[in-house]
Coordinates of C-alpha atoms in Angstrom, one line a residue:
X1 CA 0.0 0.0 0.0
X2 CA 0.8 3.2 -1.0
X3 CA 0.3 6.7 0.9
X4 CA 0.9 10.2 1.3
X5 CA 1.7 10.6 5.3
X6 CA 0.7 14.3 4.8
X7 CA -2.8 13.3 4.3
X8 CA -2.8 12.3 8.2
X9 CA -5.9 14.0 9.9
X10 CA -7.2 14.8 12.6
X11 CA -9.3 11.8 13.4
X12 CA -12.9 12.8 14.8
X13 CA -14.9 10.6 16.7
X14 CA -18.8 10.7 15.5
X15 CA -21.3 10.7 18.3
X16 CA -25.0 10.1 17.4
X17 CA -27.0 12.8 19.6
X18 CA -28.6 11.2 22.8
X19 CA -31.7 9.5 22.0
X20 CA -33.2 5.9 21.1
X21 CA -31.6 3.9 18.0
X22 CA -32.2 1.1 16.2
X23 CA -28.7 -1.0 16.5
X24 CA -27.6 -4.5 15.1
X25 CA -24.8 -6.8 16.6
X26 CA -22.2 -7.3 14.0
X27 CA -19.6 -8.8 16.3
X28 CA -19.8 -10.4 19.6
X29 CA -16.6 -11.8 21.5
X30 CA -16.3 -13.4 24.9
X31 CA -14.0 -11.1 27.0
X32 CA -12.5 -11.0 30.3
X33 CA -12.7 -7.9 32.5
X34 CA -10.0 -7.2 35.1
X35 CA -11.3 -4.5 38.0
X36 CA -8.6 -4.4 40.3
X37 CA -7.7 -7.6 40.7
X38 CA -11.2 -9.0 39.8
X39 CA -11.9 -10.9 37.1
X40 CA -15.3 -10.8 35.3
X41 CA -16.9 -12.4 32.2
X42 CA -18.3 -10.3 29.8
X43 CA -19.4 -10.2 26.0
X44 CA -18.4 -7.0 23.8
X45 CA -20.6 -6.6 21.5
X46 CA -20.0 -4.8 18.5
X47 CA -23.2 -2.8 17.1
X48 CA -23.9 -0.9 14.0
X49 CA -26.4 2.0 15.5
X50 CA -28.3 3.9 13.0
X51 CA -29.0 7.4 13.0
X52 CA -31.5 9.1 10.9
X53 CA -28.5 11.0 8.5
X54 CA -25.2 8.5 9.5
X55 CA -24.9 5.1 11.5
X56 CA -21.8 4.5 13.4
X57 CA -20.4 1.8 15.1
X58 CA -19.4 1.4 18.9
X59 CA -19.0 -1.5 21.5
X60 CA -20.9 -2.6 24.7
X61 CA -19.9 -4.6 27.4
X62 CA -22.4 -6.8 29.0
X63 CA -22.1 -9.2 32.0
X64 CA -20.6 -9.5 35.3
X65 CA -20.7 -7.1 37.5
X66 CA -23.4 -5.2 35.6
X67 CA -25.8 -8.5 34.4
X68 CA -29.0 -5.8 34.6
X69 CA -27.2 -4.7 31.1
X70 CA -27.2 -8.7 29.7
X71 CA -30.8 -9.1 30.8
X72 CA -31.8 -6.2 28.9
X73 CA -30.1 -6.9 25.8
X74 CA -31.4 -10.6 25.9
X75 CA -34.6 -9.9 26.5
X76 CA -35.2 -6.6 23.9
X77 CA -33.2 -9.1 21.1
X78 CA -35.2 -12.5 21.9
X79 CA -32.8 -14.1 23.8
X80 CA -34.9 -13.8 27.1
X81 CA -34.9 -17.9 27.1
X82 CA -30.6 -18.2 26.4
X83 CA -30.0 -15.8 29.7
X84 CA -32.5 -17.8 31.7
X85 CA -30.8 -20.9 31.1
X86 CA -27.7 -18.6 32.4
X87 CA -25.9 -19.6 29.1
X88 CA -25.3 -17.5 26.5
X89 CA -22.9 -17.5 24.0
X90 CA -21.4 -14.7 21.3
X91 CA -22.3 -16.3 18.2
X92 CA -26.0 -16.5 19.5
X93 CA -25.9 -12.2 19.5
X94 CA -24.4 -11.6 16.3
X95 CA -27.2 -10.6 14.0
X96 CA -29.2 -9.8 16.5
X97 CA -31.2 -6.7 16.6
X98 CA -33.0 -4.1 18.3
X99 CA -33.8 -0.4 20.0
X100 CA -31.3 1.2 22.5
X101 CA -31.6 4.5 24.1
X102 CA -27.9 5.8 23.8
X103 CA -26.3 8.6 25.9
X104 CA -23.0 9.6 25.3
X105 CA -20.2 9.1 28.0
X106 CA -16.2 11.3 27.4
X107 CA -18.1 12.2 23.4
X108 CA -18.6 8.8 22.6
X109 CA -21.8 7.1 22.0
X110 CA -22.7 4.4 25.3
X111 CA -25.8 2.2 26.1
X112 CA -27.8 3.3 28.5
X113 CA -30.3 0.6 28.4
X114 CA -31.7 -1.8 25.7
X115 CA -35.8 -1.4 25.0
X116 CA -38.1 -3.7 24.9
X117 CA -41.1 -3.4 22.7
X118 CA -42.9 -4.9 20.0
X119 CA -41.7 -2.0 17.4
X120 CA -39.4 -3.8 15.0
X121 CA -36.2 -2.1 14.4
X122 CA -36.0 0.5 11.5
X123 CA -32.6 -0.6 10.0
X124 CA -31.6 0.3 6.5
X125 CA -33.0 -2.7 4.5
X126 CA -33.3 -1.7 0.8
X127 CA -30.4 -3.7 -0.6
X128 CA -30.6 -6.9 1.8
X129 CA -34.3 -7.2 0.2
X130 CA -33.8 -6.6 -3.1
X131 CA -31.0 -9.4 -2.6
X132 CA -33.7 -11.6 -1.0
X133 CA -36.2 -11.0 -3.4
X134 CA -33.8 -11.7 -6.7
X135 CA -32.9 -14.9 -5.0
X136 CA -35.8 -16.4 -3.7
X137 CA -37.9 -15.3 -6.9
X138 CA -35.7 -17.9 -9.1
X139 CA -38.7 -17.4 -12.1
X140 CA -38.4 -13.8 -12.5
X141 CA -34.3 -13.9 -11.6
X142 CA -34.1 -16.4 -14.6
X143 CA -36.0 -14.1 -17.3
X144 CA -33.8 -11.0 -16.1
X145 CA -30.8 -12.8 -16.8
X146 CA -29.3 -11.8 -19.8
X147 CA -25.6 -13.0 -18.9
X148 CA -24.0 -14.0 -22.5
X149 CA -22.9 -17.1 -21.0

């Protein structure tokens, strides 16, 4: 890779307003938190939060000491039955997705808490469902096909 180290700047950390978002986990990972000497299990999650203008993407921690903030998520993503069990794994969150009400913490973006409701979340979805629709529509995919091969 190629680059002109003058075009270095300033990097600027985006910060949605405070407020509730839509959010989607697009990376979960089993961590380990040390406070002081204590160790605690935790999952960072990974979310893509969408604004109305911009999404950006931050990180939550949820777990031990603070399992309130696993509950929450579980249960406003469907995964009320995983935390009962007192089981839960990352792979089960990615993908996942819900509403948040976000404050902001040193100007970044932090969870607050994770809402429950029956209001679906209002991602972005034009291009995963025109995807869907040319795949699963085989009929109408095979008439629009004019691949010379």
């Amino acid at each position: 890779m190629q680059f002109n180290p003058e075009d270095v700047g300033e990097y600027e950390q985006k910060a949605l307003p405070e407020g509730e978002y839509d959010f989607e986990v697009i990376d979960a990972e089993n961590v380990v938190f040390d406070d002081a000497g204590n160790l605690h299990d935790q999952i960072r999650l990974k979310c893509k939060v969408f604004g109305d203008d911009e999404s950006i993407i931050t990180s939550c921690w949820v777990g031990y000491p603070k399992l309130w903030k696993l509950k929450q998520f579980c249960e406003a993503v469907g995964l009320g039955g995983e935390f009962e069990k007192g089981e839960i794994s990352p792979d089960e969150c990615v993908g996942k997705a819900g509403r948040a009400l976000l404050g902001i913490w040193k100007e970044r973006n932090t969870f607050r808490k994770f809402l429950l409701g029956s209001q679906k979340p209002k991602k972005p979805k034009g291009d995963k469902t025109a995807a869907t629709k040319f795949y699963n529509d085989t009929e109408e995919a095979q008439k629009a096909d004019d691949i010379p091969f």
